[in-house]
CSV table of C-alpha atoms in Angstrom, one decimal:
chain,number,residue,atom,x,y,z
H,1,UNK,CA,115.2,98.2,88.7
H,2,UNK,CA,116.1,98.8,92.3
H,3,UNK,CA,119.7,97.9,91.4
H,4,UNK,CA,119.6,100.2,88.7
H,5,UNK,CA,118.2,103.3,90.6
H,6,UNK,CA,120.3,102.8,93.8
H,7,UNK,CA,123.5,102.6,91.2
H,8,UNK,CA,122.1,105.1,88.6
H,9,UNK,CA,121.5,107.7,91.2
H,10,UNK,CA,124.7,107.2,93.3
H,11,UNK,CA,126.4,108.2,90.3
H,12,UNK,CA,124.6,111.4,89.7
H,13,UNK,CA,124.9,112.6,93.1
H,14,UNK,CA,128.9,111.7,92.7
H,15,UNK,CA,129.6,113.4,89.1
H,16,UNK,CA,128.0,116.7,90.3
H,17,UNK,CA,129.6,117.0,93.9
H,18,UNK,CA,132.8,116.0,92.3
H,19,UNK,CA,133.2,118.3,89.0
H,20,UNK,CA,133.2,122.0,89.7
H,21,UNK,CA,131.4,122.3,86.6
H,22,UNK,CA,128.3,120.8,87.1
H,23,UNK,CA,128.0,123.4,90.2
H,24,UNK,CA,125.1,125.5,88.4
H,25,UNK,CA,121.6,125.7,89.4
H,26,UNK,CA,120.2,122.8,86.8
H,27,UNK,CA,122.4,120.1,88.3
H,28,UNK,CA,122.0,121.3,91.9
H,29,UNK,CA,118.4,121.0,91.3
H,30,UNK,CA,119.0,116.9,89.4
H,31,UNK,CA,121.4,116.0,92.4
H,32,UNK,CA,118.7,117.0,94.8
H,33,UNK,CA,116.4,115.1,92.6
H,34,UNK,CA,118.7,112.2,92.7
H,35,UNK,CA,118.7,112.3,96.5
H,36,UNK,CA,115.1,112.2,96.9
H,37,UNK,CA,115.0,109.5,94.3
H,38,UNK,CA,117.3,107.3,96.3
H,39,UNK,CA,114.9,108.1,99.1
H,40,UNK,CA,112.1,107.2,97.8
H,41,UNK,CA,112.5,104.0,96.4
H,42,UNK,CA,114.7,102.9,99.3
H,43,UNK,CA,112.0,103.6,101.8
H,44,UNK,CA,109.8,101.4,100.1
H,45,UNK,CA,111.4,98.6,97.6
H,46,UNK,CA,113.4,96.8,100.4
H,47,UNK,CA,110.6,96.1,102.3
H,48,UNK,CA,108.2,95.1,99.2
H,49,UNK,CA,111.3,92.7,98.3
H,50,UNK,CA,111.0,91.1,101.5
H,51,UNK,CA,107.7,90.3,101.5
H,52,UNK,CA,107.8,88.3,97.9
H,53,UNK,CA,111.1,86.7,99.1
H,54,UNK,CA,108.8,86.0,102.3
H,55,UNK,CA,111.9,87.0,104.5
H,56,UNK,CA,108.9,89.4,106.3
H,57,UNK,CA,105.2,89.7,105.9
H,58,UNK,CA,105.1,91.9,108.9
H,59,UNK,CA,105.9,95.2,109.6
H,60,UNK,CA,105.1,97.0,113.4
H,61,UNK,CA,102.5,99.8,113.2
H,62,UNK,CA,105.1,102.6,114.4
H,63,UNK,CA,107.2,100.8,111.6
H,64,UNK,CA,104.3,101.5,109.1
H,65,UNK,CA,103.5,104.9,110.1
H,66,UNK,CA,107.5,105.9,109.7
H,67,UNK,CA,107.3,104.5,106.1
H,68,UNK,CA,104.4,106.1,105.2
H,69,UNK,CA,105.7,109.4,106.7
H,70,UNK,CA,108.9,109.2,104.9
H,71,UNK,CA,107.4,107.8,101.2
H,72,UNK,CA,104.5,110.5,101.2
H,73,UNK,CA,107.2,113.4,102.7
H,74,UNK,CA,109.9,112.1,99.9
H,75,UNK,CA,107.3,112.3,97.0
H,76,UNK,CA,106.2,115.8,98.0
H,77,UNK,CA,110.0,117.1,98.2
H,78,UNK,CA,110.3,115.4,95.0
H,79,UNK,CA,107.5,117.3,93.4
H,80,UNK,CA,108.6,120.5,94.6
H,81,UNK,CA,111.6,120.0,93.1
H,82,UNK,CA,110.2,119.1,89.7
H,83,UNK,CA,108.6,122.3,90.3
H,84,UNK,CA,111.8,124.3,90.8
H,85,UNK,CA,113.7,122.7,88.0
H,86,UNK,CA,110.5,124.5,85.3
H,87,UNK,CA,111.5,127.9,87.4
H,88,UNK,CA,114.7,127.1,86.5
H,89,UNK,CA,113.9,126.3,83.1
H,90,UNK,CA,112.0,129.2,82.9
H,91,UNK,CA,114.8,131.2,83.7
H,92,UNK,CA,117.5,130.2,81.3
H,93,UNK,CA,115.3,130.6,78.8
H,94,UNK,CA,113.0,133.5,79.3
H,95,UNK,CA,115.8,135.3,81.3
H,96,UNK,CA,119.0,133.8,80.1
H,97,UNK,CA,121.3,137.4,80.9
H,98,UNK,CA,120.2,137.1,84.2
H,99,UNK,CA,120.1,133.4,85.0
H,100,UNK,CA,122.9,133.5,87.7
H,101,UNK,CA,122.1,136.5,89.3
H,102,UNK,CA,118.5,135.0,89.5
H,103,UNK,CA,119.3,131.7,90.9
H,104,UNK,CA,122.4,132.0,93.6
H,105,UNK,CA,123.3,129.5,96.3
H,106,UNK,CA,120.9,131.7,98.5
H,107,UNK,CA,118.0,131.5,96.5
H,108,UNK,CA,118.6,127.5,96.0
H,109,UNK,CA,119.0,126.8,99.2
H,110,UNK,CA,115.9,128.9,100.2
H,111,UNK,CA,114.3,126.8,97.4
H,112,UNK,CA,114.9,123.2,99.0
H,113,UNK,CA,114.7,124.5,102.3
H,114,UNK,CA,110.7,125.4,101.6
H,115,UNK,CA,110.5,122.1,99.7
H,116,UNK,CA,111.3,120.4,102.9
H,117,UNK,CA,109.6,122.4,105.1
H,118,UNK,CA,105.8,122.7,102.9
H,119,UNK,CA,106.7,118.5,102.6
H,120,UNK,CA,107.1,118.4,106.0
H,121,UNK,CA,104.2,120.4,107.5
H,122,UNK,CA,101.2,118.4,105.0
H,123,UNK,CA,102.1,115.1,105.4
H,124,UNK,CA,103.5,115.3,109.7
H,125,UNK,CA,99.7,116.1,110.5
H,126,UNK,CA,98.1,112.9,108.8
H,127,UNK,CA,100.6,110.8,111.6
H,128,UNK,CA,98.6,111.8,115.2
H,129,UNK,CA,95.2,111.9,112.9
H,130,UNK,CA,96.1,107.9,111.3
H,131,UNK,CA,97.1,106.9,115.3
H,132,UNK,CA,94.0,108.0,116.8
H,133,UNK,CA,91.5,106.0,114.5
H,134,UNK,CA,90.1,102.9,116.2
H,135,UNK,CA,92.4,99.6,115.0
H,136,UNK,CA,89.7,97.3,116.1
H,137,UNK,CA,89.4,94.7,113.2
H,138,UNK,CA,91.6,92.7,111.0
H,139,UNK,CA,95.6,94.0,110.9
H,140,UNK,CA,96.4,92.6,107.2
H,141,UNK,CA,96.9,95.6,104.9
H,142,UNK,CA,96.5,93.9,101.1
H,143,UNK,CA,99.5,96.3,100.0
H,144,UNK,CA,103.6,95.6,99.8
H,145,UNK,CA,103.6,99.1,101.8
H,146,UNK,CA,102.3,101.1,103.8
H,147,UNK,CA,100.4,104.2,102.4
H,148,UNK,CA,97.7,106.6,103.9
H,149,UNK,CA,94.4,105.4,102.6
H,150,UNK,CA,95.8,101.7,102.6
H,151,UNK,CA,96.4,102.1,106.5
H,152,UNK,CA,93.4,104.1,106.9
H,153,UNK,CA,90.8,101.5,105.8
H,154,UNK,CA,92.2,99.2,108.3
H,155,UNK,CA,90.3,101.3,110.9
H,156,UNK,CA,86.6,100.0,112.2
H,157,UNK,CA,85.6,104.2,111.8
H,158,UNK,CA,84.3,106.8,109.3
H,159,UNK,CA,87.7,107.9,107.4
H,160,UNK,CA,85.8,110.2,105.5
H,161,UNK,CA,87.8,112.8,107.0
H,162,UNK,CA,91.1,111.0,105.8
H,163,UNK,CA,90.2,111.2,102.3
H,164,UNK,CA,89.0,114.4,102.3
H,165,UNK,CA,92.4,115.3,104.0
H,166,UNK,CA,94.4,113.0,101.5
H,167,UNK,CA,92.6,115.3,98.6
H,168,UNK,CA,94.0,118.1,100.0
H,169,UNK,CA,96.8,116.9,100.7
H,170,UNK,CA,97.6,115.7,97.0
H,171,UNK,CA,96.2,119.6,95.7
H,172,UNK,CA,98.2,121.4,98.1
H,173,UNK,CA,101.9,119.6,96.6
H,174,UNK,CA,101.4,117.9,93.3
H,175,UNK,CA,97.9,120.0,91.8
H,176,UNK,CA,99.7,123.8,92.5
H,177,UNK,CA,103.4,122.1,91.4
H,178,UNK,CA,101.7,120.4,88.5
H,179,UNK,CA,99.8,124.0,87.8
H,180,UNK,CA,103.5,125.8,88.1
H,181,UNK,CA,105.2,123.7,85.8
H,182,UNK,CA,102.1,123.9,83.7
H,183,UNK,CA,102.1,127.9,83.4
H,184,UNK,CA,106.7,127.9,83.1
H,185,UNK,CA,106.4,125.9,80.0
H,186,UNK,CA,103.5,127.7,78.6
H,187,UNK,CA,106.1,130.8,78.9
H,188,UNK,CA,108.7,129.0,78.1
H,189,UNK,CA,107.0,127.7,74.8
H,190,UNK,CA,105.8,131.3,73.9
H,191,UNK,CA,109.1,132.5,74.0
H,192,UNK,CA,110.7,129.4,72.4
H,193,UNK,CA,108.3,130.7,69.4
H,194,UNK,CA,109.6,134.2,69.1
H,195,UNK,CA,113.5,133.0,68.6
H,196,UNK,CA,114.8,133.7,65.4
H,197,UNK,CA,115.7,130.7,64.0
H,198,UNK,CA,114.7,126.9,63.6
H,199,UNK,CA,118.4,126.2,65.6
H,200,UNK,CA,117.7,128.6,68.7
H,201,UNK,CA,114.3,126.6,69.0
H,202,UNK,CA,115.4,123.1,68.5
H,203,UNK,CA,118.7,124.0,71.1
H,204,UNK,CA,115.7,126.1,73.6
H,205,UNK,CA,113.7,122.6,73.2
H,206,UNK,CA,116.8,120.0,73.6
H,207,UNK,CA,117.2,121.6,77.3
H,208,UNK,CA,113.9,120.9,78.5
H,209,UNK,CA,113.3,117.6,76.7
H,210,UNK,CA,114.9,115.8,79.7
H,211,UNK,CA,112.5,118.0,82.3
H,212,UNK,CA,109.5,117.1,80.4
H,213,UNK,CA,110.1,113.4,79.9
H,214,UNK,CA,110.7,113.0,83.6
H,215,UNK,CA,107.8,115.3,84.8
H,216,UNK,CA,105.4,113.0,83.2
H,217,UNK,CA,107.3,109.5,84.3
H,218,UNK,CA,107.0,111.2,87.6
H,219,UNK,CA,103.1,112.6,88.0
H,220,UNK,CA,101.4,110.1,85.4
H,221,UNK,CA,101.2,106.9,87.5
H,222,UNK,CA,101.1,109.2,91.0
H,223,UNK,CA,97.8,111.2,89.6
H,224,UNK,CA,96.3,107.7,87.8
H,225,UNK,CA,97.2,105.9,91.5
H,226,UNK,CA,95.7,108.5,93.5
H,227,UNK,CA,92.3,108.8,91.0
H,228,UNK,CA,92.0,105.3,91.0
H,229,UNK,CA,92.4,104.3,94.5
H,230,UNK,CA,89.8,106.9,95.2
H,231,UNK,CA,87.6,107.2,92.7
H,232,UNK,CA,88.2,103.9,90.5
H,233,UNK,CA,85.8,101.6,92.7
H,234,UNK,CA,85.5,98.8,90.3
H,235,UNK,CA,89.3,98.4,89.3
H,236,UNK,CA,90.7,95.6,90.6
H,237,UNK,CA,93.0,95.5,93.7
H,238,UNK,CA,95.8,94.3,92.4
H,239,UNK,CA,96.2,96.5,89.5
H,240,UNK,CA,96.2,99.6,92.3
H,241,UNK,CA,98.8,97.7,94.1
H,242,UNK,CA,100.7,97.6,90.8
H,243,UNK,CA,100.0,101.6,89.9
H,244,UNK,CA,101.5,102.3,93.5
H,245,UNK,CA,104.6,100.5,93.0
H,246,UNK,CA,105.0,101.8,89.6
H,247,UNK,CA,105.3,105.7,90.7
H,248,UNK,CA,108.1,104.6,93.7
H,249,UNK,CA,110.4,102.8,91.5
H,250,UNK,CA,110.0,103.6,87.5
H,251,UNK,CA,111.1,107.4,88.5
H,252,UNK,CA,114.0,106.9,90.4
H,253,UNK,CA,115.4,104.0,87.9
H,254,UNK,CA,114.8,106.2,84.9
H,255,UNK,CA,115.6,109.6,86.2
H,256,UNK,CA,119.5,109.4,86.2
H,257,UNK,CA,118.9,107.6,82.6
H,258,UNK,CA,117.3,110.3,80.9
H,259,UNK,CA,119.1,112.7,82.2
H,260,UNK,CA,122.5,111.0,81.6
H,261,UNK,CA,121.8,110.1,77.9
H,262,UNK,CA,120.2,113.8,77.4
H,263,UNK,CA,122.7,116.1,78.9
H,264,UNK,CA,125.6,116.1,77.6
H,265,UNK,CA,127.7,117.8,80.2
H,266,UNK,CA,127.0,114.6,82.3
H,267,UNK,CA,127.2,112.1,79.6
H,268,UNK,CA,131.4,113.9,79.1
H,269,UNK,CA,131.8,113.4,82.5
H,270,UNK,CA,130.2,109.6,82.9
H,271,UNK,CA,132.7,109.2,79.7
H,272,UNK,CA,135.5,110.5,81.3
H,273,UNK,CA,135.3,108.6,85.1
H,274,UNK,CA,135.3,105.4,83.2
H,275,UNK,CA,138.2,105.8,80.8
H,276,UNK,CA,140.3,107.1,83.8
H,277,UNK,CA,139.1,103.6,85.5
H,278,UNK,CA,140.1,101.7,82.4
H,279,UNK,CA,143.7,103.2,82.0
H,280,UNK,CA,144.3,102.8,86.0
């Protein structure tokens, strides 16, 4: 799956910064995506490879702070750009006259700039507030790596303050996105249902089928993760270890899959690349 994600995405990223055409808001949004994806799973499935290959059990504790900075700051950015792809959605089909004088280069870039910059100033504070608990007690974190509650328990001190800030956390990125993508297809679906024929809707529909299919690959094992690690007391530890995993990897290896079956602009251009290959 790692294979597949690292290959998947590369591709992505390559097919829209090579053809001028894919140079439109949708797939500057999915090649941002893609990025984050790579991200994402490559801050985290290397190491988790390691340990079951037992090539290293270890990891130092600035080592395991850096991961968990980068795979909680990755999967925020992600979500904000889940959220920005249903604006764009939104958009091109509430407001498809003025889709490109809505969305510019300026607007985009303003987009992943606050992506990066909200990502960066929610998760940055939970660093100094991990490396001041107490470490007094055992060092062996029952996880393949290193998230905030996972490192948190580790500490011989009242964390209650760490969840709480983990809850708020999780509400201030992936509830409000979640509640934004939420209200764009609600619009989205009430216009969808004032088009005039069954053709318009199913062509309306077809264009956000991809969105959809990834939004909930991407938030249903994060939120059923996060739920159960804090609220599931009596579900067994490995099967949390296994929900945590899932949301790291499943996303980024299906993500370029969906989108390259479902869009057929990529799909041409996948097509393409590989019969040029061929005939050199």
């Amino acid at each position: 799956m790692y294979i597949v994600a690292l290959l998947g995405n590369s591709l992505l990223i390559f097919i829209i910064v090579k053809e001028r055409s894919l140079h439109e808001p949708m797939y500057v949004f999915l090649c941002m995506l893609a990025v984050a994806d790579l991200l994402l799973s490559s801050s985290s499935v290397p190491k988790t490879l390691s340990i079951f290959w037992s090539i290293s059990k270890e990891i130092s504790f600035e080592g395991c702070l850096t991961q968990l900075f980068v795979i909680h700051f990755v999967f925020v950015v992600e979500s904000g750009i889940l959220a920005a792809m249903a604006f764009d959605r939104y958009v091109a089909i509430c407001n498809p006259l003025r889709y490109m004088a809505i969305l510019t280069r300026s607007v985009i870039g303003i987009i992943g700039a606050a992506a990066l910059v909200r990502s960066f100033c929610l998760i940055f504070p939970a660093i100094p507030i991990l490396k001041q608990l107490p470490y007094c007690g055992h060092n062996v974190m029952p996880h393949t790596y290193c998230e905030h509650m996972g490192v948190a328990r580790l500490a011989c001190a009242d964390i209650t303050f760490n969840i709480r800030c983990g809850i708020t956390i999780v509400f201030l990125s992936a509830g409000l996105d979640t509640i934004f993508i939420g209200v764009s297809y609600v619009l989205i679906l009430r216009t969808i249902a004032h088009l005039p024929s069954k053709e318009a809707h199913m062509k309306a529909l077809n264009t956000c089928g991809s969105h959809i299919f990834v939004i909930f690959m991407f938030y249903t094992p994060a939120y059923f993760s996060f739920l159960t690690h804090r609220f599931g007391h009596h579900v067994p530890k490995h099967l949390l270890i296994l929900l945590a995993n899932l949301y790291v990897i499943i996303p980024p290896t299906l993500n370029p899959i969906v989108y390259g079956v479902k869009t057929k602009q990529i799909r041409e251009c996948v097509i393409q690349m590989f019969v040029k290959v061929r005939a050199q």
